[in-house]
Amino acid sequence: MLQIKKFAFNAFQVNTVLLFDETKECVIIDAACYDDYERKQLVEFIKENELKPVRLINTHCHVDHILGINFASDYYKIGLEIHKAGEAFLDNAVSHGMSFGFNIEEPVKPVSFLKDGDVISFGNTKLNILYTPGHADGSICIYAEKEKLIVVGDVLFHGSIGRTDLPTGNFEVLKESIHNKLFVLEDDVRVIAGHGPDTTIGFEKQNNPFVGLRA
Ligand SMILES: [Zn+2]
Ligand SMILES: [Zn+2]
């Protein structure tokens, strides 16, 4: 059975998400732990539950979402996987980080790229990759179809959407991503957002003030 653990890390309270199943293999999504205390929280949960991290994936590469990728990659010896279109954010991360008050080192380079339609796996679980630009180029959603759960990063939030005023952001593109890739899923699919509480596809279809069907 697929299980999930969320941590809210760093000043931006990014949801770092662990997905794991009965095999104990686990995927780390958006490793955003910034200081020793947060790194320890991540490591201790993994240790206590005897998990084995086998993949390190980012929904997108905004600086608040990548603060723990070097640590996780090095500590668990797993390579970073992102969408190719998000690579430029990694290249600019050090200077960009400084403008947000983060002191970060040069981020690790991705070992492979994920694209729309890819089906990847860990343990006994399959995950579908959906390409959903509009908040930031290279934004992907990670969808466990059978378990009805999707990790969306900053594409969609409970009652809100990701910012579109940052570089490569575009409201029309974001709206299209949400309508064509997310709102076509079943209403009871649980949505794990990059910040804040979970929601569901059905709730956002009905109630989202920016992209809902009644907006
Ligand atoms: Zn973002
Ligand atoms: Zn974010």
mmCIF file of N, CA, C and O in Angstrom, residues 3 19-20 22 36 39 58 62 65 81 88 103 112 115 118 123 126 144-145 147 161 169 172-173 180 195 207 210:
data_model
loop_
_atom_site.group_PDB
_atom_site.id
_atom_site.type_symbol
_atom_site.label_atom_id
_atom_site.label_comp_id
_atom_site.label_asym_id
_atom_site.label_seq_id
_atom_site.Cartn_x
_atom_site.Cartn_y
_atom_site.Cartn_z
ATOM 1 N N GLN A 3 2.110 4.745 0.965
ATOM 2 C CA GLN A 3 1.999 5.632 2.128
ATOM 3 C C GLN A 3 2.734 6.927 1.845
ATOM 4 O O GLN A 3 3.614 6.985 0.989
ATOM 5 N N LEU A 19 7.093 9.237 -0.599
ATOM 6 C CA LEU A 19 6.144 8.185 -0.972
ATOM 7 C C LEU A 19 6.848 6.858 -0.735
ATOM 8 O O LEU A 19 7.995 6.691 -1.141
ATOM 9 N N PHE A 20 6.168 5.935 -0.071
ATOM 10 C CA PHE A 20 6.770 4.619 0.148
ATOM 11 C C PHE A 20 5.686 3.556 0.178
ATOM 12 O O PHE A 20 4.503 3.864 0.336
ATOM 13 N N GLU A 22 4.960 -1.074 0.752
ATOM 14 C CA GLU A 22 5.275 -2.218 1.614
ATOM 15 C C GLU A 22 6.685 -2.761 1.385
ATOM 16 O O GLU A 22 7.224 -3.472 2.230
ATOM 17 N N ASP A 36 20.353 21.901 9.718
ATOM 18 C CA ASP A 36 20.652 20.599 10.320
ATOM 19 C C ASP A 36 19.429 19.975 10.976
ATOM 20 O O ASP A 36 19.217 18.764 10.904
ATOM 21 N N ARG A 39 17.240 18.530 8.250
ATOM 22 C CA ARG A 39 17.879 17.337 7.672
ATOM 23 C C ARG A 39 17.728 16.147 8.608
ATOM 24 O O ARG A 39 17.460 15.025 8.184
ATOM 25 N N ASN A 58 12.276 16.259 -8.342
ATOM 26 C CA ASN A 58 11.734 17.588 -8.046
ATOM 27 C C ASN A 58 10.569 17.915 -8.974
ATOM 28 O O ASN A 58 10.645 17.706 -10.177
ATOM 29 N N HIS A 62 12.425 25.738 -8.447
ATOM 30 C CA HIS A 62 12.477 26.993 -7.696
ATOM 31 C C HIS A 62 13.337 26.778 -6.461
ATOM 32 O O HIS A 62 13.342 25.694 -5.876
ATOM 33 N N HIS A 65 12.490 24.900 -3.310
ATOM 34 C CA HIS A 65 12.202 23.462 -3.431
ATOM 35 C C HIS A 65 13.458 22.605 -3.580
ATOM 36 O O HIS A 65 13.363 21.377 -3.589
ATOM 37 N N GLU A 81 16.268 13.690 -10.387
ATOM 38 C CA GLU A 81 15.497 13.582 -11.628
ATOM 39 C C GLU A 81 14.557 14.782 -11.725
ATOM 40 O O GLU A 81 13.798 15.042 -10.795
ATOM 41 N N ALA A 88 17.472 25.261 -16.231
ATOM 42 C CA ALA A 88 18.020 26.623 -16.112
ATOM 43 C C ALA A 88 17.889 27.158 -14.685
ATOM 44 O O ALA A 88 18.725 27.933 -14.229
ATOM 45 N N ASN A 103 21.661 30.745 1.606
ATOM 46 C CA ASN A 103 23.049 30.538 1.290
ATOM 47 C C ASN A 103 23.169 29.105 0.762
ATOM 48 O O ASN A 103 23.147 28.160 1.525
ATOM 49 N N SER A 112 18.996 12.227 -14.674
ATOM 50 C CA SER A 112 18.124 11.888 -15.800
ATOM 51 C C SER A 112 16.941 12.834 -15.823
ATOM 52 O O SER A 112 16.665 13.537 -14.846
ATOM 53 N N LYS A 115 9.769 13.166 -18.494
ATOM 54 C CA LYS A 115 8.936 13.911 -19.431
ATOM 55 C C LYS A 115 7.494 13.440 -19.370
ATOM 56 O O LYS A 115 7.197 12.366 -18.805
ATOM 57 N N ASP A 118 5.831 9.697 -19.087
ATOM 58 C CA ASP A 118 6.702 8.677 -18.504
ATOM 59 C C ASP A 118 5.967 7.940 -17.390
ATOM 60 O O ASP A 118 5.197 8.544 -16.634
ATOM 61 N N GLY A 123 9.602 0.243 -5.688
ATOM 62 C CA GLY A 123 8.902 -0.846 -5.001
ATOM 63 C C GLY A 123 7.851 -1.459 -5.913
ATOM 64 O O GLY A 123 8.126 -1.788 -7.069
ATOM 65 N N LYS A 126 3.632 2.300 -9.201
ATOM 66 C CA LYS A 126 3.894 2.986 -10.465
ATOM 67 C C LYS A 126 3.469 4.447 -10.349
ATOM 68 O O LYS A 126 2.449 4.767 -9.739
ATOM 69 N N ALA A 144 0.034 8.908 -8.819
ATOM 70 C CA ALA A 144 -0.146 7.491 -8.517
ATOM 71 C C ALA A 144 -1.601 7.168 -8.850
ATOM 72 O O ALA A 144 -2.500 7.388 -8.030
ATOM 73 N N GLU A 145 -1.804 6.687 -10.061
ATOM 74 C CA GLU A 145 -3.165 6.523 -10.591
ATOM 75 C C GLU A 145 -3.984 5.541 -9.768
ATOM 76 O O GLU A 145 -5.116 5.829 -9.370
ATOM 77 N N GLU A 147 -3.608 4.551 -6.741
ATOM 78 C CA GLU A 147 -3.832 4.992 -5.362
ATOM 79 C C GLU A 147 -4.569 6.329 -5.281
ATOM 80 O O GLU A 147 -4.829 6.841 -4.201
ATOM 81 N N ILE A 161 -3.611 28.907 -6.704
ATOM 82 C CA ILE A 161 -2.731 28.383 -7.758
ATOM 83 C C ILE A 161 -1.332 28.942 -7.531
ATOM 84 O O ILE A 161 -1.143 29.878 -6.757
ATOM 85 N N GLY A 169 6.766 32.081 -15.712
ATOM 86 C CA GLY A 169 5.370 31.914 -15.293
ATOM 87 C C GLY A 169 4.427 32.522 -16.334
ATOM 88 O O GLY A 169 4.775 33.478 -17.019
ATOM 89 N N GLU A 172 -2.135 31.882 -18.435
ATOM 90 C CA GLU A 172 -2.914 31.100 -19.407
ATOM 91 C C GLU A 172 -2.354 29.682 -19.555
ATOM 92 O O GLU A 172 -3.110 28.713 -19.681
ATOM 93 N N VAL A 173 -1.039 29.604 -19.541
ATOM 94 C CA VAL A 173 -0.390 28.285 -19.660
ATOM 95 C C VAL A 173 -0.701 27.442 -18.424
ATOM 96 O O VAL A 173 -1.008 26.241 -18.517
ATOM 97 N N ASN A 180 -6.281 20.760 -18.518
ATOM 98 C CA ASN A 180 -6.076 19.628 -19.423
ATOM 99 C C ASN A 180 -5.396 18.423 -18.789
ATOM 100 O O ASN A 180 -5.539 17.302 -19.269
ATOM 101 N N HIS A 195 2.893 23.598 -1.090
ATOM 102 C CA HIS A 195 2.808 24.359 0.164
ATOM 103 C C HIS A 195 1.394 24.176 0.698
ATOM 104 O O HIS A 195 0.439 24.097 -0.088
ATOM 105 N N ASN A 207 -14.445 24.841 -6.509
ATOM 106 C CA ASN A 207 -14.253 25.994 -5.626
ATOM 107 C C ASN A 207 -13.047 26.875 -5.909
ATOM 108 O O ASN A 207 -12.928 27.939 -5.311
ATOM 109 N N PHE A 210 -9.513 30.830 -9.010
ATOM 110 C CA PHE A 210 -8.709 31.253 -10.181
ATOM 111 C C PHE A 210 -8.946 30.384 -11.402
ATOM 112 O O PHE A 210 -9.001 30.881 -12.517
#
